Short mmCIF file of C-alpha atoms in Angstrom, two decimals:
data_model
loop_
_atom_site.label_atom_id
_atom_site.label_comp_id
_atom_site.label_asym_id
_atom_site.label_seq_id
_atom_site.Cartn_x
_atom_site.Cartn_y
_atom_site.Cartn_z
CA MET P 1378 -35.48 2.30 -4.29
CA GLY P 1379 -36.13 1.34 -0.69
CA ASP P 1380 -33.56 3.65 0.77
CA THR P 1381 -35.47 6.88 0.19
CA PRO P 1382 -38.71 6.45 2.10
CA GLU P 1383 -41.53 8.90 1.53
CA PRO P 1384 -42.24 11.31 4.41
CA ASP P 1385 -44.73 9.92 6.87
CA GLU P 1386 -47.98 11.83 6.33
CA ASP P 1387 -49.20 11.11 9.87
CA ASP P 1388 -46.21 12.83 11.41
CA PRO P 1389 -45.33 16.24 10.06
CA ASP P 1390 -42.09 16.28 12.08
CA ALA P 1391 -40.83 13.07 10.56
CA GLU P 1392 -37.36 13.57 9.26
CA THR P 1393 -36.13 11.41 6.50
CA ASP P 1394 -33.29 13.52 5.24
CA GLY P 1395 -30.22 13.69 7.37
CA GLY P 1396 -31.89 12.87 10.66
CA VAL P 1397 -30.52 9.36 10.78
CA ARG P 1398 -29.69 7.50 13.98
CA ALA P 1399 -27.95 4.24 14.69
CA TYR P 1400 -29.70 1.28 16.29
CA THR P 1401 -28.92 -2.27 17.21
CA VAL P 1402 -31.35 -5.15 16.98
CA ARG P 1403 -30.64 -8.58 18.35
CA LEU P 1404 -32.25 -11.39 16.42
CA GLU P 1405 -32.48 -15.11 16.89
CA LEU P 1406 -32.29 -17.19 13.76
CA VAL P 1407 -32.99 -20.80 13.01
CA ASP P 1408 -29.82 -22.47 11.70
CA GLU P 1409 -31.05 -23.03 8.17
CA PRO P 1410 -29.73 -21.80 4.82
CA GLY P 1411 -31.20 -18.47 3.71
CA GLU P 1412 -32.36 -17.45 7.18
CA LEU P 1413 -29.94 -14.54 7.49
CA LEU P 1414 -30.91 -13.10 4.14
CA ARG P 1415 -34.59 -13.50 5.02
CA ALA P 1416 -33.99 -11.62 8.26
CA LEU P 1417 -32.15 -8.73 6.64
CA ALA P 1418 -34.54 -8.08 3.77
CA PRO P 1419 -37.24 -6.37 5.90
CA ILE P 1420 -34.65 -3.93 7.24
CA ALA P 1421 -33.58 -2.73 3.82
CA ASP P 1422 -37.15 -2.80 2.52
CA SER P 1423 -38.24 -0.49 5.34
CA GLY P 1424 -35.61 2.13 4.67
CA GLY P 1425 -32.89 0.98 7.08
CA ASN P 1426 -29.24 1.12 6.19
CA LEU P 1427 -27.27 -1.91 7.38
CA LEU P 1428 -24.05 -0.99 9.15
CA SER P 1429 -22.78 -4.30 10.44
CA ILE P 1430 -23.94 -7.82 11.11
CA HIS P 1431 -22.48 -9.86 13.90
CA HIS P 1432 -23.38 -13.47 13.25
CA GLU P 1433 -22.41 -15.52 16.28
CA ARG P 1434 -22.34 -18.94 14.69
CA GLY P 1435 -20.51 -20.58 17.55
CA ASN P 1436 -23.00 -19.30 20.07
CA ILE P 1437 -26.34 -21.02 20.46
CA THR P 1438 -29.18 -19.44 22.41
CA PRO P 1439 -31.00 -21.51 25.08
CA ARG P 1440 -33.61 -22.31 22.44
CA GLY P 1441 -30.98 -23.72 20.09
CA HIS P 1442 -30.99 -20.75 17.75
CA ILE P 1443 -28.18 -18.54 16.50
CA PRO P 1444 -27.97 -15.01 17.86
CA VAL P 1445 -27.34 -12.27 15.33
CA GLU P 1446 -26.66 -8.66 16.16
CA VAL P 1447 -27.46 -6.13 13.47
CA ASP P 1448 -26.37 -2.50 13.56
CA LEU P 1449 -28.38 -0.26 11.31
CA GLU P 1450 -29.08 3.38 10.66
CA CYS P 1451 -32.44 4.87 9.89
CA PRO P 1452 -34.53 7.94 10.61
CA PRO P 1453 -35.98 7.65 14.15
CA ASP P 1454 -39.54 7.46 12.86
CA ARG P 1455 -38.68 4.45 10.72
CA PHE P 1456 -37.24 2.29 13.44
CA ASP P 1457 -40.54 0.95 14.80
CA ASP P 1458 -41.60 0.07 11.24
CA ILE P 1459 -38.40 -1.91 10.79
CA VAL P 1460 -38.92 -3.88 13.98
CA GLN P 1461 -42.53 -4.51 13.01
CA ALA P 1462 -41.48 -5.63 9.53
CA LEU P 1463 -39.01 -8.08 11.07
CA ARG P 1464 -41.73 -9.51 13.34
CA ASP P 1465 -44.15 -9.67 10.43
CA ALA P 1466 -41.56 -11.69 8.54
CA GLY P 1467 -41.48 -14.15 11.42
CA VAL P 1468 -38.03 -13.15 12.65
CA ASN P 1469 -37.57 -13.44 16.39
CA VAL P 1470 -36.42 -10.01 17.63
CA ILE P 1471 -34.86 -10.44 21.06
CA GLN P 1472 -33.90 -6.87 21.66
CA ALA P 1473 -34.59 -3.65 19.82
CA GLY P 1474 -34.75 0.04 20.39
CA GLN P 1475 -31.55 0.26 22.33
CA GLU P 1476 -29.64 3.05 20.75
CA HIS P 1477 -26.31 1.99 19.46
CA TYR P 1478 -23.30 3.59 17.90
CA GLY P 1479 -22.56 3.79 14.24
CA GLU P 1480 -18.79 3.59 14.05
CA GLU P 1481 -16.16 1.46 15.62
CA VAL P 1482 -12.60 2.67 15.87
CA ASN P 1483 -9.53 1.27 17.51
CA VAL P 1484 -6.99 3.39 19.31
CA VAL P 1485 -3.74 2.27 20.88
CA LEU P 1486 -2.55 4.11 23.97
CA VAL P 1487 1.08 3.95 25.00
CA GLY P 1488 2.69 5.15 28.23
CA HIS P 1489 2.63 4.60 31.95
CA LEU P 1490 -0.95 3.43 31.69
CA VAL P 1491 -1.23 1.63 34.96
CA GLU P 1492 0.46 4.29 37.06
CA THR P 1493 -1.66 6.99 35.46
CA ASP P 1494 -4.87 5.13 36.38
CA LEU P 1495 -6.12 3.26 33.36
CA SER P 1496 -9.70 3.13 34.55
CA ASN P 1497 -9.73 6.89 34.94
CA THR P 1498 -8.36 7.21 31.39
CA LEU P 1499 -11.11 4.95 30.08
CA SER P 1500 -13.88 6.74 31.91
CA ARG P 1501 -12.58 10.06 30.65
CA ILE P 1502 -12.67 8.65 27.12
CA GLU P 1503 -16.29 7.57 27.67
CA ASN P 1504 -17.29 10.95 29.10
CA GLU P 1505 -15.23 13.44 27.14
CA ALA P 1506 -15.09 11.65 23.79
CA ASP P 1507 -18.67 10.40 24.04
CA ALA P 1508 -17.52 6.90 23.14
CA VAL P 1509 -18.17 3.47 24.54
CA VAL P 1510 -15.18 1.26 25.29
CA GLN P 1511 -16.26 -2.09 23.86
CA ASP P 1512 -13.08 -4.01 24.25
CA LEU P 1513 -9.70 -3.49 25.84
CA SER P 1514 -6.39 -5.34 25.65
CA LEU P 1515 -3.45 -4.38 27.76
CA ALA P 1516 0.17 -5.39 27.23
CA ALA P 1517 2.60 -4.48 29.98
CA PRO P 1518 5.79 -6.37 29.16
CA GLU P 1519 7.80 -4.19 31.53
CA GLY P 1520 5.44 -4.74 34.44
CA THR P 1521 2.84 -2.38 35.79
CA GLU P 1522 5.37 0.38 36.45
CA GLY P 1523 6.86 0.45 32.98
CA VAL P 1524 5.60 1.58 29.60
CA ALA P 1525 2.50 -0.34 28.62
CA SER P 1526 0.25 -0.40 25.57
CA ALA P 1527 -3.49 -0.73 25.48
CA ARG P 1528 -5.80 -1.17 22.54
CA ALA P 1529 -9.32 0.03 23.01
CA ARG P 1530 -12.14 -0.62 20.58
CA LEU P 1531 -14.51 2.28 20.77
CA ALA P 1532 -18.03 2.72 19.55
CA ILE P 1533 -18.74 6.24 18.38
CA ASP P 1534 -21.83 7.85 16.85
CA SER P 1535 -21.75 8.00 13.07
CA GLY P 1536 -19.82 10.96 11.74
CA ARG P 1537 -18.39 11.92 15.10
CA SER P 1538 -15.08 10.06 14.93
CA GLU P 1539 -12.97 13.15 14.26
CA GLU P 1540 -14.35 14.92 17.33
CA ALA P 1541 -14.00 11.85 19.51
CA LEU P 1542 -10.39 11.34 18.44
CA ALA P 1543 -9.58 14.97 19.10
CA ALA P 1544 -10.96 14.56 22.63
CA ILE P 1545 -8.88 11.40 23.12
CA ARG P 1546 -5.80 13.24 21.86
CA SER P 1547 -6.28 15.89 24.47
CA ILE P 1548 -6.79 13.31 27.24
CA GLY P 1549 -3.56 11.68 26.02
CA SER P 1550 -1.61 14.91 26.24
CA ASP P 1551 -3.06 15.60 29.73
CA LYS P 1552 -1.87 12.24 30.96
CA ASP P 1553 1.35 12.09 28.97
CA LEU P 1554 0.22 9.15 26.87
CA THR P 1555 0.96 8.55 23.20
CA VAL P 1556 -2.28 8.03 21.28
CA VAL P 1557 -1.93 6.02 18.08
CA GLU P 1558 -5.05 6.92 16.15
CA PRO P 1559 -6.60 5.19 13.21
CA LEU P 1560 -6.21 6.85 9.83
CA LEU P 1561 -9.78 7.74 8.94
CA GLY P 1562 -9.48 9.60 5.68
CA GLY P 1563 -9.28 8.15 2.23
CA GLU P 1564 -9.10 4.47 1.47
CA ALA P 1565 -6.58 3.51 4.11
CA MET V 438 20.43 20.39 -21.39
CA ASP V 439 23.70 21.36 -19.73
CA LEU V 440 23.64 20.53 -16.02
CA ALA V 441 25.58 22.13 -13.18
CA ILE V 442 25.35 19.90 -10.15
CA LEU V 443 25.84 21.23 -6.64
CA GLY V 444 26.33 18.50 -4.09
CA ALA V 445 28.23 15.28 -4.66
CA GLY V 446 26.47 12.98 -2.23
CA ASP V 447 24.55 9.89 -3.36
CA VAL V 448 22.04 11.92 -5.36
CA GLY V 449 24.41 14.42 -6.98
CA ARG V 450 26.83 11.68 -8.00
CA SER V 451 24.02 9.56 -9.43
CA VAL V 452 22.64 12.48 -11.42
CA ALA V 453 26.11 13.03 -12.88
CA ASP V 454 26.46 9.35 -13.62
CA LEU V 455 23.06 8.94 -15.30
CA ALA V 456 22.78 12.32 -17.06
CA GLY V 457 24.29 11.01 -20.31
CA GLU V 458 21.74 8.21 -20.45
CA TYR V 459 18.99 10.83 -20.40
CA GLY V 460 20.66 12.90 -23.12
CA HIS V 461 22.11 15.63 -20.93
CA GLU V 462 25.60 16.97 -20.47
CA VAL V 463 27.23 17.68 -17.09
CA VAL V 464 29.22 20.91 -17.28
CA ALA V 465 29.96 21.29 -13.57
CA LEU V 466 29.99 19.18 -10.44
CA ALA V 467 30.81 20.57 -7.01
CA ASP V 468 30.90 19.41 -3.42
CA SER V 469 31.42 21.73 -0.47
CA SER V 470 35.17 22.10 -1.01
CA SER V 471 35.91 21.95 -4.74
CA ALA V 472 34.46 21.71 -8.21
CA VAL V 473 35.18 20.43 -11.66
CA VAL V 474 33.95 22.75 -14.41
CA ASP V 475 34.13 22.38 -18.17
CA SER V 476 31.68 24.02 -20.56
CA ASP V 477 32.29 21.20 -23.07
CA GLY V 478 31.24 18.62 -20.50
CA ILE V 479 33.23 17.21 -17.61
CA ALA V 480 34.69 13.70 -17.53
CA VAL V 481 32.11 12.37 -15.07
CA ALA V 482 33.71 8.97 -14.46
CA ASP V 483 37.06 10.54 -13.60
CA ALA V 484 35.47 13.03 -11.24
CA LEU V 485 33.50 10.33 -9.47
CA GLU V 486 36.62 8.25 -9.12
CA ARG V 487 38.44 11.17 -7.51
CA LYS V 488 35.49 11.67 -5.15
CA ALA V 489 35.53 7.98 -4.23
CA GLY V 490 39.26 8.24 -3.49
CA ASP V 491 38.67 11.23 -1.21
CA GLU V 492 40.53 13.53 -3.58
CA PRO V 493 39.27 16.98 -4.55
CA LEU V 494 36.69 16.82 -7.37
CA GLY V 495 38.67 19.33 -9.37
CA ALA V 496 40.84 22.42 -9.29
CA ALA V 497 37.94 24.90 -9.35
CA ALA V 498 36.20 26.44 -6.35
CA PRO V 499 32.52 25.50 -5.69
CA ALA V 500 31.37 29.03 -6.58
CA ASP V 501 32.97 28.73 -10.04
CA VAL V 502 30.04 26.53 -10.99
CA PHE V 503 27.90 29.65 -11.35
CA GLU V 504 30.33 31.15 -13.84
CA THR V 505 29.98 28.35 -16.34
CA ASP V 506 27.40 28.23 -19.08
CA TYR V 507 24.75 25.85 -17.74
CA ASP V 508 21.01 25.50 -18.42
CA VAL V 509 19.92 23.79 -15.22
CA LEU V 510 21.31 24.01 -11.71
CA VAL V 511 20.78 20.72 -9.88
CA GLU V 512 20.64 21.58 -6.16
CA ALA V 513 21.56 18.37 -4.35
CA THR V 514 23.31 19.72 -1.27
CA PRO V 515 22.18 18.42 2.14
CA THR V 516 18.80 19.55 3.46
CA THR V 517 19.04 22.23 6.11
CA LEU V 518 16.20 23.68 8.18
CA GLY V 519 15.32 27.23 9.14
CA ASP V 520 16.77 29.55 6.49
CA ALA V 521 17.57 26.50 4.32
CA GLU V 522 21.04 27.81 3.52
CA PRO V 523 23.17 27.51 1.53
CA GLY V 524 20.65 25.77 -0.70
CA PHE V 525 18.33 28.75 -0.93
CA SER V 526 21.10 31.13 -2.05
CA HIS V 527 22.19 28.65 -4.71
CA VAL V 528 18.68 28.59 -6.15
CA GLN V 529 18.43 32.36 -5.93
CA ARG V 530 21.69 32.84 -7.78
CA ALA V 531 20.66 30.51 -10.61
CA LEU V 532 17.19 32.05 -10.99
CA GLU V 533 18.62 35.56 -10.97
CA ALA V 534 20.86 34.44 -13.83
CA ASP V 535 17.71 33.23 -15.66
CA ARG V 536 18.57 29.55 -15.37
CA HIS V 537 16.38 26.61 -14.41
CA VAL V 538 16.75 24.91 -11.05
CA VAL V 539 15.92 21.32 -10.13
CA LEU V 540 16.04 20.63 -6.43
CA ALA V 541 16.73 17.40 -4.59
CA ASN V 542 17.27 19.49 -1.44
CA LYS V 543 14.04 19.67 0.58
CA GLY V 544 15.03 22.67 2.73
CA PRO V 545 14.23 25.62 0.43
CA VAL V 546 10.95 24.12 -0.84
CA ALA V 547 9.70 23.24 2.63
CA GLU V 548 10.93 26.29 4.51
CA ARG V 549 10.91 29.17 1.98
CA TYR V 550 8.39 28.21 -0.66
CA GLU V 551 6.86 31.64 -1.28
CA GLU V 552 10.28 33.25 -1.66
CA LEU V 553 11.26 30.60 -4.20
CA ARG V 554 8.09 31.19 -6.20
CA ALA V 555 8.65 34.96 -6.09
CA LEU V 556 12.18 34.52 -7.43
CA GLU V 557 10.87 32.18 -10.12
CA ASP V 558 8.29 34.79 -11.19
CA GLU V 559 11.10 37.27 -11.83
CA SER V 560 13.23 34.76 -13.71
CA ALA V 561 13.20 33.25 -17.17
CA GLY V 562 14.03 29.98 -15.45
CA SER V 563 11.69 27.59 -13.64
CA ILE V 564 12.05 25.47 -10.53
CA ARG V 565 11.10 21.83 -10.19
CA PHE V 566 11.52 19.55 -7.19
CA GLU V 567 10.06 16.08 -7.81
CA ALA V 568 13.04 14.45 -6.08
CA THR V 569 12.24 16.13 -2.77
CA VAL V 570 9.13 14.00 -2.21
CA GLY V 571 9.22 10.23 -2.41
CA GLY V 572 12.43 9.73 -4.40
CA ALA V 573 11.65 7.80 -7.55
CA ILE V 574 7.88 7.94 -7.08
CA PRO V 575 6.22 10.51 -9.35
CA VAL V 576 4.23 12.33 -6.67
CA LEU V 577 4.43 16.00 -7.65
CA SER V 578 4.06 15.33 -11.36
CA THR V 579 0.94 13.27 -10.61
CA ILE V 580 -0.48 16.17 -8.60
CA GLU V 581 0.48 18.53 -11.40
CA ASP V 582 -1.29 16.31 -13.92
CA SER V 583 -4.41 16.08 -11.75
CA THR V 584 -4.10 19.83 -11.14
CA PRO V 585 -3.46 20.73 -7.50
CA GLN V 586 -6.93 22.26 -7.12
CA ALA V 587 -8.55 18.88 -7.72
CA VAL V 588 -6.40 17.15 -5.10
CA THR V 589 -8.03 17.21 -1.67
CA ALA V 590 -5.36 15.43 0.38
CA VAL V 591 -2.14 13.50 0.11
CA ARG V 592 -1.40 10.79 2.65
CA GLY V 593 1.22 8.16 2.94
CA VAL V 594 4.47 6.72 4.10
CA LEU V 595 7.42 8.84 2.99
CA ASN V 596 10.21 7.75 5.28
CA GLY V 597 11.79 4.39 4.56
CA THR V 598 13.85 4.23 7.74
CA ALA V 599 10.88 4.64 10.07
CA ASN V 600 8.87 2.23 7.94
CA PHE V 601 11.63 -0.36 8.02
CA ILE V 602 11.84 -0.12 11.81
CA LEU V 603 8.06 -0.46 12.31
CA THR V 604 7.87 -3.35 9.84
CA ARG V 605 10.64 -5.26 11.60
CA MET V 606 9.19 -4.54 15.02
CA ALA V 607 5.82 -5.92 13.94
CA ALA V 608 7.23 -8.95 12.13
CA GLU V 609 9.77 -10.00 14.73
CA GLY V 610 8.15 -8.76 17.93
CA LEU V 611 11.28 -6.77 18.66
CA ASP V 612 11.63 -3.45 20.39
CA TYR V 613 12.57 -0.15 18.83
CA GLU V 614 16.18 0.07 20.04
CA HIS V 615 16.99 -3.43 18.84
CA VAL V 616 15.57 -2.88 15.36
CA LEU V 617 17.19 0.53 15.07
CA ALA V 618 20.61 -1.01 15.74
CA GLU V 619 19.89 -3.63 13.09
CA ALA V 620 18.80 -0.97 10.60
CA GLN V 621 22.03 0.92 11.24
CA ASP V 622 24.06 -2.24 10.62
CA LEU V 623 22.24 -2.75 7.32
CA GLY V 624 22.82 0.86 6.31
CA VAL V 625 19.07 1.52 6.22
CA ALA V 626 19.30 3.95 9.13
CA GLU V 627 21.97 6.58 9.49
CA ALA V 628 24.29 6.79 12.48
CA ASP V 629 22.14 9.68 13.67
CA PRO V 630 18.63 8.65 12.64
CA THR V 631 16.90 11.46 14.55
CA PHE V 632 15.31 13.19 11.54
CA ASP V 633 13.91 9.92 10.26
CA VAL V 634 12.50 8.51 13.48
CA ASP V 635 11.24 11.76 15.00
CA GLY V 636 9.16 12.43 11.88
CA THR V 637 11.03 15.54 10.68
CA ASP V 638 12.07 14.10 7.34
CA ALA V 639 8.54 12.90 6.53
CA ALA V 640 7.13 16.21 7.77
CA LEU V 641 9.35 18.19 5.36
CA LYS V 642 7.96 16.18 2.46
CA PHE V 643 4.36 16.68 3.54
CA VAL V 644 5.04 20.39 4.09
CA ILE V 645 6.24 20.54 0.48
CA LEU V 646 3.04 18.75 -0.60
CA ALA V 647 0.88 21.17 1.39
CA ASN V 648 2.75 24.06 -0.23
CA VAL V 649 2.02 22.63 -3.66
CA LEU V 650 -1.66 22.06 -2.83
CA ALA V 651 -2.18 25.48 -1.26
CA ASP V 652 0.42 27.38 -3.30
CA GLY V 653 2.50 28.15 -0.24
CA GLY V 654 1.85 29.05 3.34
CA PHE V 655 3.55 26.20 5.16
CA SER V 656 6.86 25.52 6.78
CA LEU V 657 8.01 22.84 9.19
CA ALA V 658 6.88 25.02 12.10
CA ASP V 659 3.27 24.65 10.89
CA ALA V 660 3.32 20.85 10.95
CA THR V 661 2.12 18.66 13.80
CA VAL V 662 4.81 16.02 14.07
CA GLU V 663 5.20 12.93 16.19
CA GLY V 664 7.85 10.27 15.74
CA ILE V 665 8.00 6.56 16.30
CA GLN V 666 10.45 6.47 19.22
CA SER V 667 7.67 6.07 21.75
CA VAL V 668 5.97 3.16 19.94
CA PRO V 669 6.86 -0.07 21.77
CA GLY V 670 6.67 -3.56 20.27
CA SER V 671 3.64 -4.25 22.45
CA ALA V 672 1.65 -1.53 20.67
CA LEU V 673 2.26 -3.28 17.34
CA ASP V 674 1.21 -6.62 18.86
CA LEU V 675 -2.04 -5.13 20.09
CA ALA V 676 -2.72 -3.49 16.75
CA ALA V 677 -2.23 -6.87 15.06
CA GLU V 678 -4.91 -8.46 17.28
CA ASP V 679 -7.39 -6.46 15.30
CA GLY V 680 -5.87 -6.84 11.84
CA ARG V 681 -4.09 -3.51 12.01
CA THR V 682 -0.56 -2.30 12.12
CA ILE V 683 1.19 0.98 12.88
CA ARG V 684 2.86 3.13 10.26
CA LEU V 685 4.38 6.59 10.34
CA ILE V 686 1.75 8.32 8.24
CA GLY V 687 1.83 11.84 6.93
CA GLU V 688 -1.16 13.85 5.75
CA ALA V 689 -1.08 17.07 3.78
CA THR V 690 -4.13 19.15 2.94
CA ARG V 691 -4.68 22.83 2.30
CA ASP V 692 -5.46 23.13 6.01
CA GLY V 693 -2.35 21.61 7.46
CA VAL V 694 0.26 18.96 7.81
CA ARG V 695 0.26 16.14 10.29
CA VAL V 696 2.76 13.31 10.71
CA GLY V 697 2.56 10.61 13.34
CA PRO V 698 2.21 6.91 14.04
CA ARG V 699 -1.25 5.76 12.95
CA LEU V 700 -3.23 2.55 12.88
CA VAL V 701 -3.82 1.26 9.36
CA PRO V 702 -5.29 -2.03 8.14
CA GLU V 703 -2.55 -4.65 8.04
CA ASN V 704 -3.36 -5.58 4.46
CA GLY V 705 -4.27 -2.09 3.34
CA ALA V 706 -2.48 -0.12 0.67
CA LEU V 707 -0.66 2.14 3.12
CA ALA V 708 0.87 -0.73 5.10
CA VAL V 709 3.90 -0.97 2.82
CA THR V 710 6.79 -3.00 4.22
CA GLY V 711 10.50 -2.37 4.57
CA THR V 712 11.93 0.79 3.10
CA ARG V 713 9.20 1.09 0.49
CA ASN V 714 7.25 4.34 0.31
CA ILE V 715 3.67 4.96 -0.75
CA VAL V 716 1.50 7.97 -1.37
CA GLN V 717 -2.24 8.14 -1.71
CA ILE V 718 -3.43 11.15 -3.67
CA GLU V 719 -7.06 11.84 -2.93
CA THR V 720 -8.73 13.65 -5.82
CA ARG V 721 -12.07 15.37 -6.05
CA ASN V 722 -13.15 13.73 -9.27
CA ALA V 723 -11.14 10.59 -9.70
CA GLY V 724 -11.04 8.90 -6.30
CA SER V 725 -7.73 7.93 -4.79
CA LEU V 726 -4.55 7.27 -6.69
CA HIS V 727 -1.77 5.24 -5.13
CA SER V 728 1.88 5.22 -6.11
CA SER V 729 4.45 3.12 -4.39
CA GLY V 730 8.14 2.67 -4.91
CA ARG V 731 11.58 3.49 -3.69
CA GLY V 732 11.52 6.75 -1.83
CA ALA V 733 15.25 7.12 -1.39
CA GLY V 734 18.58 6.05 -2.79
CA GLY V 735 21.00 7.76 -5.15
CA PRO V 736 20.02 6.37 -8.56
CA GLU V 737 16.31 6.28 -7.64
CA THR V 738 16.24 9.91 -6.58
CA ALA V 739 18.43 10.87 -9.53
CA THR V 740 15.76 9.54 -11.90
CA ALA V 741 13.32 12.04 -10.38
CA VAL V 742 15.83 14.85 -10.90
CA LEU V 743 16.40 13.82 -14.50
CA SER V 744 12.67 13.48 -15.17
CA ASP V 745 12.30 17.06 -13.95
CA VAL V 746 15.09 18.17 -16.28
CA GLY V 747 13.17 16.54 -19.11
CA ARG V 748 10.04 18.53 -18.25
CA LEU V 749 11.77 21.91 -18.36
CA PRO V 750 11.03 24.25 -21.25
CA PRO V 751 13.95 25.38 -23.43
CA LEU V 752 15.54 28.57 -22.14
#
């Protein structure tokens, strides 16, 4: 099957077992049936593992095409092959190579978020939990001085969620915030 | 089997009431101040009527229960923490007399598990405690059937009061205090709901589960416990923006016990509503098993006690 590529003979250091990283590619697709499938096939065929596909149907690029963001995992030495395979298949790759994160988790923070400097909390999460805050909603029904809630969507490297959440827990206890974590185990 | 029932609260009374239906005889029933004892079988309906009318259950003293000829002691006195007394001594006394014990009282199993097992080893009797975890839901027997070694974790919602409050908060956009008052009016929450909302009650159940998985080693002091009192309505609203909700989730593994409010998918299995409970038993070889049902209530919990009685070997 395509998901167990043979070691690259030109590169003795090539790692195909375990050394997987996450990447994002941004594609531009013509709005025609079958285009998405056609764009994804080269990724799988080249040994990439699809993580998520963000198909922005409502959003048209300046050229009248539909932007699609694909998160995938593959061994580092395979990534260039995947991009090349996409180009060979005639898919317009707008952006590639930018390292991305494999997992998305939501956390809800509760407490005196504004008074305890929300932006400091978020930058500590980025630094200490090694996560990227992708999205934030804040609800402060009691005003900025009362108890507020914030939901943050975080991007975390594959397999590192437990560590990241432990770091966020400790930031929460430092700043006297309740951290409502996602339940990761099992089939929640 | 001949049952001696200690504790005449919702569970003890329901066990007495339903025992006949399951083919068992009640030879003693006691509350904290009196007892009715008859080795030929007590008149259960009369005793329950006296209890309902605030009269003494009978002319005997509670300790007289141990003098009668019973097969199974049903320990349904209120759960206490720390030394788990007087429940623990009741169990000890029955085991030392080579009788079986079925517990609905969580205290001894959560707080003094190893001591219970040591007493059981010396006794001809056995202990069972299905009713202590998840009321009517067969949680411990499912683990027993899967063999504890093949179970890697148990997760779930095992406190109906906290679940009711979170469900109402999410559905109605109301705050904790408001919903708590409503739950108290409906009789879902007790006048003092502390143990339910601060996570202690759920933690005791997950401590029992961890003890079963690891064959002892845990008490409440080993659990990481957070309650739901600090979860405002706004947190539930934000969770819903992303298709999630918040539930008081417990997790028991061989490494530890953790209870706290967690984000779960709104339409996921663990997002049960109202007072319903659910457990997810994660197994090594058979994936996850889910059981959901009524985790509390007199007749519901009594069915777990009576199922345990049915699983006991003859003495």
